[in-house]
Coordinates of C-alpha atoms and ligand atoms in Angstrom, one line a residue:
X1 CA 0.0 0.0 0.0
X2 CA 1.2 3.3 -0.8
X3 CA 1.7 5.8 2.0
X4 CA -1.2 7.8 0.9
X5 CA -3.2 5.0 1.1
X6 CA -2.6 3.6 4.7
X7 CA -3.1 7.4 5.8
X8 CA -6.3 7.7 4.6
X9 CA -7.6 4.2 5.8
X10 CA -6.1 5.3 9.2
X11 CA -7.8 8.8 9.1
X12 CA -11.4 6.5 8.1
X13 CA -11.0 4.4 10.8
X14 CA -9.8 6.8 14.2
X15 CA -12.8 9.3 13.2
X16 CA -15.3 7.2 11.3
X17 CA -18.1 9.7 11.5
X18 CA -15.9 12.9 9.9
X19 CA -17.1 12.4 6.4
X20 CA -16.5 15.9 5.5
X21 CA -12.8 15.5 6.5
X22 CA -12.2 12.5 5.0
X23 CA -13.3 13.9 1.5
X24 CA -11.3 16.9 2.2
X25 CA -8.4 14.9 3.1
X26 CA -8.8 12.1 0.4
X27 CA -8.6 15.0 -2.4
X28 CA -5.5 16.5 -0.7
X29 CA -3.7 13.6 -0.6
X30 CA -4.8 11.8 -3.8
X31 CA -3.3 14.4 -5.1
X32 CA 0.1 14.3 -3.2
X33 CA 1.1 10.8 -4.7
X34 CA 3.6 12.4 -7.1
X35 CA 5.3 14.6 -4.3
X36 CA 5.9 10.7 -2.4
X37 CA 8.0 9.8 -5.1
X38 CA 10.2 13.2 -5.7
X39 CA 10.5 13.7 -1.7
X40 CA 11.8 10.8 -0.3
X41 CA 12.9 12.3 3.0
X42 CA 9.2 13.6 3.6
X43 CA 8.0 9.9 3.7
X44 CA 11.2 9.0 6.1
X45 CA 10.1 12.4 8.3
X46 CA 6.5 11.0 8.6
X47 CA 5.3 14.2 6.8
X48 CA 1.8 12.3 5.3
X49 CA 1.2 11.0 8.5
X50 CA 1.7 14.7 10.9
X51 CA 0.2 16.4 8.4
X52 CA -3.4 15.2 8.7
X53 CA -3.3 15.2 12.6
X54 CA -4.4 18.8 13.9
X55 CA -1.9 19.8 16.4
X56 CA -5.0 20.6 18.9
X57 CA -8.4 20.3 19.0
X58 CA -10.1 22.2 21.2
X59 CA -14.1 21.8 22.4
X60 CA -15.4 23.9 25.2
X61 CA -19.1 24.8 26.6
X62 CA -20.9 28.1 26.0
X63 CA -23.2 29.2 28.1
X64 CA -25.4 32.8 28.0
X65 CA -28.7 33.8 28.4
X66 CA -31.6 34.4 26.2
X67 CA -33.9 37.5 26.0
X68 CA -36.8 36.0 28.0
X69 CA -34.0 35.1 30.3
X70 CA -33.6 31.1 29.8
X71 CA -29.5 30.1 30.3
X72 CA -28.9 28.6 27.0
X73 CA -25.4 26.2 26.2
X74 CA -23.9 25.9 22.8
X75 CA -20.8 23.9 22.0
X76 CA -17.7 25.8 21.1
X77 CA -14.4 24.8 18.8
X78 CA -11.0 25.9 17.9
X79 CA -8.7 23.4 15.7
X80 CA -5.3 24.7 15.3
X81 CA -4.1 22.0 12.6
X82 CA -0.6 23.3 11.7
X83 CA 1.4 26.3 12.1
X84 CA 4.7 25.5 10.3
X85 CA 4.5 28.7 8.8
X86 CA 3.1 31.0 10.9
X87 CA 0.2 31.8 13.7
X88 CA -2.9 29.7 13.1
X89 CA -5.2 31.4 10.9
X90 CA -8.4 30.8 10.2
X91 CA -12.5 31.8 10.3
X92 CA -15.2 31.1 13.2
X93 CA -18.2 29.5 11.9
X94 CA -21.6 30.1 13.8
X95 CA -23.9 27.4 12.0
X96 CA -26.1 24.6 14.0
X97 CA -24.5 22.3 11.4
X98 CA -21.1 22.8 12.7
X99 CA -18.9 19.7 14.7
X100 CA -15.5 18.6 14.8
X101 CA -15.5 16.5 11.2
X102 CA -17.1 19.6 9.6
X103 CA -13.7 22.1 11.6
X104 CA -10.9 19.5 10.9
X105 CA -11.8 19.8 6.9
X106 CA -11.8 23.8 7.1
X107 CA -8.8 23.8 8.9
X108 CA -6.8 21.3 7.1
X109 CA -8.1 22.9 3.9
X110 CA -6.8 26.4 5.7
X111 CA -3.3 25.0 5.8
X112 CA -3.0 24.4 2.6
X113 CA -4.8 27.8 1.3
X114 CA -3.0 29.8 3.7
X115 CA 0.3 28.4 2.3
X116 CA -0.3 28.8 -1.1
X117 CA -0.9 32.9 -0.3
X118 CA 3.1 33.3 -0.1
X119 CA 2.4 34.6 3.4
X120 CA 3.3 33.7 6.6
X121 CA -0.1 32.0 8.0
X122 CA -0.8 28.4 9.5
X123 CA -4.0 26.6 9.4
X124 CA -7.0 26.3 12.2
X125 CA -10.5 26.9 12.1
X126 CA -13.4 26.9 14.7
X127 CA -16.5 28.3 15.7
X128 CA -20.2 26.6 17.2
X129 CA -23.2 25.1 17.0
X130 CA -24.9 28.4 17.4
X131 CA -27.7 29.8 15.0
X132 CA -27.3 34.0 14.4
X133 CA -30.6 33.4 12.5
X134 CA -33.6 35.0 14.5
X135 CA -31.7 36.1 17.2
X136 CA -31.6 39.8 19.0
X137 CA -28.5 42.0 18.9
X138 CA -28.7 41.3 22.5
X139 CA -29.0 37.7 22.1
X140 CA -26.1 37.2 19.9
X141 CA -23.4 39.6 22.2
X142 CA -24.2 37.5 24.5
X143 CA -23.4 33.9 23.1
X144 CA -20.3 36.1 21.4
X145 CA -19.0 37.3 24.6
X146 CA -19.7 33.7 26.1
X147 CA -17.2 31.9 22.9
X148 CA -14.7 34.7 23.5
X149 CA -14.3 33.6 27.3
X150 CA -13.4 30.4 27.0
X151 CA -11.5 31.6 23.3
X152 CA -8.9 34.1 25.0
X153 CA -7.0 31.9 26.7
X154 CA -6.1 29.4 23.6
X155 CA -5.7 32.8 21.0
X156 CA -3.2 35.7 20.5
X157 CA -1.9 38.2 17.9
X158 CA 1.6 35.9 17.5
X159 CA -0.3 32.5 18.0
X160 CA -3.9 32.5 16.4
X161 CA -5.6 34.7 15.2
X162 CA -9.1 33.7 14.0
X163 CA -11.6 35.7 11.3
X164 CA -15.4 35.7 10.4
X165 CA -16.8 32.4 7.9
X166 CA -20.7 31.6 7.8
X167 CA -22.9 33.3 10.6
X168 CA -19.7 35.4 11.6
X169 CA -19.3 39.0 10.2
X170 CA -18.8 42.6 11.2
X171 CA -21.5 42.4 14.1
X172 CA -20.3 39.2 15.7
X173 CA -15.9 40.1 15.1
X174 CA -17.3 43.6 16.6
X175 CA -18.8 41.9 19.8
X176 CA -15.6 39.0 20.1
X177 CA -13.1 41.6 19.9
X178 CA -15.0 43.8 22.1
X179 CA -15.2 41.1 24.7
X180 CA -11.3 39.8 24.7
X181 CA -10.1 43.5 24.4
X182 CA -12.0 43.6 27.8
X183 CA -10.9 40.5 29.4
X184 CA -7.0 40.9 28.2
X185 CA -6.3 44.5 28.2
X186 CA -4.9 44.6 25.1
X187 CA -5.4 46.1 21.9
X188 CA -4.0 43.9 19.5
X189 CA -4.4 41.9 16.0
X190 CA -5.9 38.9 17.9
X191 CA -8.8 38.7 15.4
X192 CA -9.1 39.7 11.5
X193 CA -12.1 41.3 9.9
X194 CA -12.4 44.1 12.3
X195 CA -14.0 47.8 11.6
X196 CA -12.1 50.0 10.0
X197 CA -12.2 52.2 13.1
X198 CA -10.8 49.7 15.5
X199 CA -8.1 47.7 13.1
X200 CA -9.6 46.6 10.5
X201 CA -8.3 46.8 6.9
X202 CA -9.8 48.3 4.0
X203 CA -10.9 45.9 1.5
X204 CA -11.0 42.4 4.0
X205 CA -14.6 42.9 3.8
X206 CA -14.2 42.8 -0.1
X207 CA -11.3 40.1 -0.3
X208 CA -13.0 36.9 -0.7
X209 CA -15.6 37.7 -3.6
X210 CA -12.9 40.1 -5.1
X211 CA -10.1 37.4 -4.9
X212 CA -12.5 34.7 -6.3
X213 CA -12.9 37.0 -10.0
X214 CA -9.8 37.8 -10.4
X215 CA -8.5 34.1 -10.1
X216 CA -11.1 33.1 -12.5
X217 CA -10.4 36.0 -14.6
X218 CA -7.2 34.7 -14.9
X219 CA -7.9 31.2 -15.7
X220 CA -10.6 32.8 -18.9
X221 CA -7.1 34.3 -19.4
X222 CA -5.4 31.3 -19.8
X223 CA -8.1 30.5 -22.9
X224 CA -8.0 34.1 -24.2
X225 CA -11.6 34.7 -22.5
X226 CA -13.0 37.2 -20.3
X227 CA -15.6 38.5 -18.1
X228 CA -16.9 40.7 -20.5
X229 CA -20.8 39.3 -21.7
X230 CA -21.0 36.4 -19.4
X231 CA -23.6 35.0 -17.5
X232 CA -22.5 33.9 -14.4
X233 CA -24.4 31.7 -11.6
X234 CA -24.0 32.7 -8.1
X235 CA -24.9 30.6 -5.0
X236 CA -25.6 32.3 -1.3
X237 CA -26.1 36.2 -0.3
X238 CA -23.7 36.5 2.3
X239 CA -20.2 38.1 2.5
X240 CA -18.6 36.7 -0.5
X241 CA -21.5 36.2 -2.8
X242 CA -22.7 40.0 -2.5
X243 CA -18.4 41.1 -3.3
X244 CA -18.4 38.8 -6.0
X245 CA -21.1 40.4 -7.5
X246 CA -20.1 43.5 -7.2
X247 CA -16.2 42.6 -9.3
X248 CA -18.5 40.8 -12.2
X249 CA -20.1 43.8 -12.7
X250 CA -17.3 45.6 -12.7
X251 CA -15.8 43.7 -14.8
X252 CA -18.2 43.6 -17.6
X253 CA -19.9 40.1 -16.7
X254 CA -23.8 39.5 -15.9
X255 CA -24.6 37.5 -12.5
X256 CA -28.2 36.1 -12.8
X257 CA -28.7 34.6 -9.0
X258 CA -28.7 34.6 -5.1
X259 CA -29.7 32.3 -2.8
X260 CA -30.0 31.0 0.8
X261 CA -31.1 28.0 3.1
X262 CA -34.5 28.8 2.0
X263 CA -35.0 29.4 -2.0
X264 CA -33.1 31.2 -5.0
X265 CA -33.7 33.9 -6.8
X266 CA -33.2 34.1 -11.0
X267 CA -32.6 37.6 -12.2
X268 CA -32.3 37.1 -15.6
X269 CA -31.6 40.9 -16.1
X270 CA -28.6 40.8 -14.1
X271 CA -28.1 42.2 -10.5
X272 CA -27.1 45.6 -11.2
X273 CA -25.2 47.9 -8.9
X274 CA -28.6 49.3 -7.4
X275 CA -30.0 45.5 -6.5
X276 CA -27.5 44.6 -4.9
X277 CA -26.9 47.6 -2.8
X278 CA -31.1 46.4 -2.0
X279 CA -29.2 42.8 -1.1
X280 CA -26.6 44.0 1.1
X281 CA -28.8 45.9 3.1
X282 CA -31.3 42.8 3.4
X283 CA -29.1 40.9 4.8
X284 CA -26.1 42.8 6.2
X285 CA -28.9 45.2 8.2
X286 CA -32.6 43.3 8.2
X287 CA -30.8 39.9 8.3
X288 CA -34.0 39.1 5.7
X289 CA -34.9 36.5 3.3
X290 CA -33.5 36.7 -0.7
X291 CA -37.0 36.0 -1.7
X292 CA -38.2 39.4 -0.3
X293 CA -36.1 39.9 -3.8
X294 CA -38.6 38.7 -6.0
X295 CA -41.0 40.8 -4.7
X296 CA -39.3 43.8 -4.7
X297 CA -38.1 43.6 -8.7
X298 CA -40.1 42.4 -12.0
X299 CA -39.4 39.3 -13.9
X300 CA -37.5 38.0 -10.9
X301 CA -38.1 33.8 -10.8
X302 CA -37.9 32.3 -7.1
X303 CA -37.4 28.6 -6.3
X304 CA -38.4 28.2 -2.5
X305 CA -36.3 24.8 -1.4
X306 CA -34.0 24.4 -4.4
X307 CA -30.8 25.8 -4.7
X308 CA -29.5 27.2 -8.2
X309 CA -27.8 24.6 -8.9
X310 CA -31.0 22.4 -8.8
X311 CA -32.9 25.4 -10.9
X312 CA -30.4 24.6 -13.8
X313 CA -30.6 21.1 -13.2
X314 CA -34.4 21.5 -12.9
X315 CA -35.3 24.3 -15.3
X316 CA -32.7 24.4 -17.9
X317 CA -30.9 27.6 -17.2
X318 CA -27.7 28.7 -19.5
X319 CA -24.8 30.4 -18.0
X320 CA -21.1 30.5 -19.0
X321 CA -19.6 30.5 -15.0
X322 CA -20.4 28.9 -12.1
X323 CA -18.9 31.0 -9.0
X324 CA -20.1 28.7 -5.4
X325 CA -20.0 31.3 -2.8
X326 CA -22.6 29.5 -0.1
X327 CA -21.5 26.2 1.6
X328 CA -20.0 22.7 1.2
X329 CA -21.0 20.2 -1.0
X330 CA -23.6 22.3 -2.9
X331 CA -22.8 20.9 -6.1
X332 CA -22.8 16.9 -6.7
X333 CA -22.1 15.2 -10.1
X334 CA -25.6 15.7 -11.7
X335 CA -25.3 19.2 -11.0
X336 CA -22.4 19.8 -13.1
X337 CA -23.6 17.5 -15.3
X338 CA -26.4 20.1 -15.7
X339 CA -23.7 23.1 -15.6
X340 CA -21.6 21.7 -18.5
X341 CA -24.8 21.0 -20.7
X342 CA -25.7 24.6 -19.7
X343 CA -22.5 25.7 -21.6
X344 CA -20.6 26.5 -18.4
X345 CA -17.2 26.6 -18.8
X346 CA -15.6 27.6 -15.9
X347 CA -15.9 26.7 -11.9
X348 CA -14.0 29.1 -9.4
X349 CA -15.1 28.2 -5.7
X350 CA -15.7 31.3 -3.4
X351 CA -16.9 28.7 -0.9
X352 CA -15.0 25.9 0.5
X353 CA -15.5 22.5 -1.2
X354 CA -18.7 23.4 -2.6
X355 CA -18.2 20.6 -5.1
X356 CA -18.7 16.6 -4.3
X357 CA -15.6 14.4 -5.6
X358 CA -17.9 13.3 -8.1
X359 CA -18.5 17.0 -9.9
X360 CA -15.2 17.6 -10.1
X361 CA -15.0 14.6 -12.0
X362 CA -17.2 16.0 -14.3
X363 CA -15.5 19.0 -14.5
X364 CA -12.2 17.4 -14.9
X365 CA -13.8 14.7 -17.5
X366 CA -15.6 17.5 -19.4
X367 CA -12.4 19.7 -19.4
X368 CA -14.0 23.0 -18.2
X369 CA -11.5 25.8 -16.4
X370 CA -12.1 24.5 -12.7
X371 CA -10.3 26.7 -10.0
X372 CA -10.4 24.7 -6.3
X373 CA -11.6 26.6 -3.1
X374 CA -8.1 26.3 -1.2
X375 CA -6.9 28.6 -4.0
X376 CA -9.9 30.6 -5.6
X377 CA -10.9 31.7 -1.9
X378 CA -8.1 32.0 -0.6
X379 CA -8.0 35.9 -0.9
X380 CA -10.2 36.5 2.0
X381 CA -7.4 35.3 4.4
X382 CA -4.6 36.6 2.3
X383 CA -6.3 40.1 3.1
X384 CA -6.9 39.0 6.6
X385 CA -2.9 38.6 6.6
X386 CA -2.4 42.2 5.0
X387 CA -4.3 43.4 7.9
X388 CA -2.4 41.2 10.3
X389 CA 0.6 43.0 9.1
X390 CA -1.2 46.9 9.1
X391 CA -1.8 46.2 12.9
X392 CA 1.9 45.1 13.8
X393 CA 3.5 48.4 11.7
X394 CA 0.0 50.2 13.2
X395 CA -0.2 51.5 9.3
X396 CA -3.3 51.7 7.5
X397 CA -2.6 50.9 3.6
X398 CA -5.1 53.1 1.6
X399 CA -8.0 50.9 -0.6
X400 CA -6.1 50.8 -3.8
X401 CA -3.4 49.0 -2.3
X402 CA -5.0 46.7 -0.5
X403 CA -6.5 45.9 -3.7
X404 CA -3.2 46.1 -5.8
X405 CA -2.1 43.8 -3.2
X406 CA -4.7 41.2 -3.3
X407 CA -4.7 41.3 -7.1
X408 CA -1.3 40.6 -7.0
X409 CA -1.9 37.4 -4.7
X410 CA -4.4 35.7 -6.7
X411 CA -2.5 36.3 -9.9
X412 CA 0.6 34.5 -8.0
X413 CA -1.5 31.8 -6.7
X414 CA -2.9 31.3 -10.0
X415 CA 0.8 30.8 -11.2
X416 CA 1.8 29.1 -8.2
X417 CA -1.1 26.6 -9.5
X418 CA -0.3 26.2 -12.9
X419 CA 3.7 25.8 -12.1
X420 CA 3.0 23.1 -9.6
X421 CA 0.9 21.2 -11.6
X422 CA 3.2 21.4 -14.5
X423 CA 6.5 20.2 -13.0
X424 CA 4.3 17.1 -11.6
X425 CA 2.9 15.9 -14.9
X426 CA -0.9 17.5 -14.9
X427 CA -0.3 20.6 -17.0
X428 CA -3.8 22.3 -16.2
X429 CA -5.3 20.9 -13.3
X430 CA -5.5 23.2 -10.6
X431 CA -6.3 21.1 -7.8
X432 CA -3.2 18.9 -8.1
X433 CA -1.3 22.4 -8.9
X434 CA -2.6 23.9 -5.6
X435 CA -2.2 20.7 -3.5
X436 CA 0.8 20.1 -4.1
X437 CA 2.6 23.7 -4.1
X438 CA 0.5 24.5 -0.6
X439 CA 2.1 20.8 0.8
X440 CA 5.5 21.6 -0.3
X441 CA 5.9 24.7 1.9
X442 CA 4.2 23.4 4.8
X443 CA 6.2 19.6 4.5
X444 CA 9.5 21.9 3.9
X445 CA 8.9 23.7 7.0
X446 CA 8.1 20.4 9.2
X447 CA 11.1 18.5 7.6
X448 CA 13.0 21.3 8.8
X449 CA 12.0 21.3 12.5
X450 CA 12.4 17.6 13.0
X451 CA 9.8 15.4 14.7
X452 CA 7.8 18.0 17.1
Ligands
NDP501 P1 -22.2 34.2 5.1 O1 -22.7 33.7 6.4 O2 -22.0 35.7 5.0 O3 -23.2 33.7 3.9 C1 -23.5 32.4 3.7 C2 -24.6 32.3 2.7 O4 -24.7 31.0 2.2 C3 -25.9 32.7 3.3 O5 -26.7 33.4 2.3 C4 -26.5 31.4 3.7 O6 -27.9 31.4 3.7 C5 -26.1 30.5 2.6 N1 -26.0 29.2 3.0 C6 -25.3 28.7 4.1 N2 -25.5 27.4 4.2 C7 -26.4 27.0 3.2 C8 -27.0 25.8 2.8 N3 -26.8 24.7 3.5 N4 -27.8 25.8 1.7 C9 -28.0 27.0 1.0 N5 -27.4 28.2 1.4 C10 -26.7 28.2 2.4 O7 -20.9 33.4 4.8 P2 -19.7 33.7 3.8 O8 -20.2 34.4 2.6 O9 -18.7 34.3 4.6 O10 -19.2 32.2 3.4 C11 -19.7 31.5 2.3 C12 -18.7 30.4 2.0 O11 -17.4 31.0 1.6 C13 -18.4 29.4 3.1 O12 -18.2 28.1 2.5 C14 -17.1 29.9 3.7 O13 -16.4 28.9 4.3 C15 -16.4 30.4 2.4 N6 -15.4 31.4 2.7 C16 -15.6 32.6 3.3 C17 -14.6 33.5 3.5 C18 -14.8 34.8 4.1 O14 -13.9 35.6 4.0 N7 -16.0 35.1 4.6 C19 -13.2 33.1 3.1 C20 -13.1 31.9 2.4 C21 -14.1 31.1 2.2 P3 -28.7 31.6 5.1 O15 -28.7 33.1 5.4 O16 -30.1 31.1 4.9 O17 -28.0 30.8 6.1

């Protein structure tokens, strides 16, 4: 049995119920077979082996109160999988869906992402079991304040320093940092994704959507394409499906869709600049439903319980790029079935692993431009890093270079990608390309410090 091999059937049978993990880590790996042959010494070192065990795990209770006064308890994470490189980095995710499996494939996937950004960041991830959804201001300080007490003592500017991710944005980073600014004394870059008044950087809020275009810009580059005149599917409202919006339309393109838990909206004239200022403040301020959408705007369709990958399935819908900004495993292999028939031709991931193994099978089979999560995303943390840096100089970089910045990142990623997978024998294919040129820094940096 290959190395590979025996580390995955080892991962399958410690943590039998951590399905998410096990795909992440399957794909990661799968990939790495080439690197076993080249790097001897990294098989000797036990590389394969370390680097699929987080180097903690953390799980804690958190209590707080409702508004009618009930004591309410939520279960709390932090993984901090690897930080060869630098401090753990990584979001907090506040969905009742979240559990350990779900945090050890974000944070291994962070590892690798965070590598692959050329800057100093390691991998972790965490967040809890906790629903923002329907809750009071009140009610979500609260539970906030009640992670962050347990958080501080396990988090620090020079050791881990976590961001937002689902159900975490500007209101809840407001409220965490509040809290451990209280509780330490200390102002300091403990947390990314702050306001702009108190640390934050211009453009973080941007970074993920923003980073996600301009990688696939570059990959329509690599085929002499463009933005300009496409029609381009969009999945979720949130944080990085509203900036990724707002960079197609910049950049000439047409995005047709939103959606949430609850139902997707089809716009087929496009979600101008005006629609999706409506968007933003549905659900950055009312924290409102997308269908509210469809009543606000004519010719709007809406598809209450499917998602829009299921409306093109369902409903024949033609688009030219796919851009997956909502959640894991949103898109399985008759769904890209259904998004190459619809003349897609190109997948960049603004969420994490938003495609099942089996449609990016089809993607790979069909030959369509497919750009991974670990390095289509990975912009979002490579700004949370520019801001980690603007709070140790206490500097605040203006917008445009941020943005020159970030633009510069993605189009070295991109390389990064297309390098890697050249010099091990898969000219094209991104996800080798990024697994493998993420793994080699990391591994390098492990090799280097012996066994620890
Ligand atoms: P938000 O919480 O801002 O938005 C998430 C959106 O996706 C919401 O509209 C939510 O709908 C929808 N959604 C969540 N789960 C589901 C589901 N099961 N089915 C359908 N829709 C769903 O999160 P972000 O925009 O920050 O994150 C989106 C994705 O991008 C995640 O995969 C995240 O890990 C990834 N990502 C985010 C980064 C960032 O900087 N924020 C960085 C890199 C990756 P509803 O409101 O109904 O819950």
């Amino acid at each position: 049995m290959s190395v590979v091999r025996d580390v995955l059937a080892k991962i399958k049978a410690t943590d039998p119920d951590q399905f998410e993990f096990h795909q992440a880590a399957e794909e990661v790996l799968s990939s790495l077979e080439p690197t076993v042959q080249k790097h001897p010494e990294f098989v000797k070192a036990g590389i394969y082996e370390r680097i699929v065990e987080p180097d903690r795990a953390l799980q804690f209770r958190v209590p707080w109160v409702d508004d009618k006064g009930n004591v309410k308890v939520n279960r709390g994470y932090r993984v901090q999988f690897n930080n060869a490189i630098g401090p753990y980095k990584g979001g907090l995710r506040f969905h009742p869906s979240v559990n350990l499996g779900i945090l050890k494939f974000l944070g291994f996937e962070q590892v690798f992402k965070n590598a692959l950004t050329t800057l100093p960041m390691g991998g972790g991830k965490g967040g809890a079991d906790f629903e923002p959804k329907g809750k009071s201001d009140g009610e979500v300080m609260r539970f906030c304040q009640g992670f962050m007490r347990e958080l501080e003592k396990h988090i620090g500017a020079d050791t881990d320093v976590p961001a937002g991710d689902i159900g975490v944005g500007g209101r809840e980073i407001g409220y965490m940092y509040g809290y451990y600014k209280k509780l330490r004394n200390e102002h300091t870059g403990v947390l990314t994704g702050k306001g702009l008044d108190w640390g934050g950087s211009l453009i973080r809020p941007e970074a993920t959507g923003y980073g996600c275009v301009y990688f696939a810009a570059e990959m329509l580059a690599t085929r002499k394409e463009s933005f300009q005149g496409k029609t381009v599917a969009v999945s979720g409202a949130g944080n990085v499906a509203q900036y990724t919006i707002e960079k197609v339309n910049e950049l000439g393109g047409k995005c047709i869709s939103l959606c949430d838990s609850s139902s997707t909206i089809v716009d087929p004239a496009g979600i101008d600049r005006d629609k999706l200022a409506f968007v933003m403040q549905l659900k950055n301020e009312q924290r409102g439903r997308i269908s509210d959408y469809a009543s606000r705007y004519p010719g709007v369709s809406c598809y209450v319980g499917e998602s829009i990958w299921d409306v093109i399935k369902n409903h024949g819908l033609k688009v030219d790029v796919a851009l997956p900004s909502a959640t894991q495993n949103e898109i399985d292999g008759s769904h890209a079935q259904a998004l190459v028939k619809a003349g897609c031709t190109c997948v960049a991931e603004g969420a994490n692993m938003p495609s099942t193994p089996e449609a990016i099978h089809v993607y790979q089979e069909s030959r369509i431009l497919y750009g991974p999560g670990k390095a289509a995303n990975a912009g979002g943390v490579a700004t949370s890093g520019l801001e980690m840096s603007q709070n140790s100089m206490r500097l605040s970089w203006t917008r445009e270079e941020v943005d020159q910045r970030l633009h510069g990142i993605m189009k070295s990623i991109h390389k990064a990608c297309l390098s890697a997978a050249d010099a091990y024998g898969r000219p094209g294919d991104y996800v080798t390309g990024a697994n493998i040129a993420g793994f080699l820094k990391v591994a390098r940096a492990m090799h280097a410090y012996g066994v620890v």
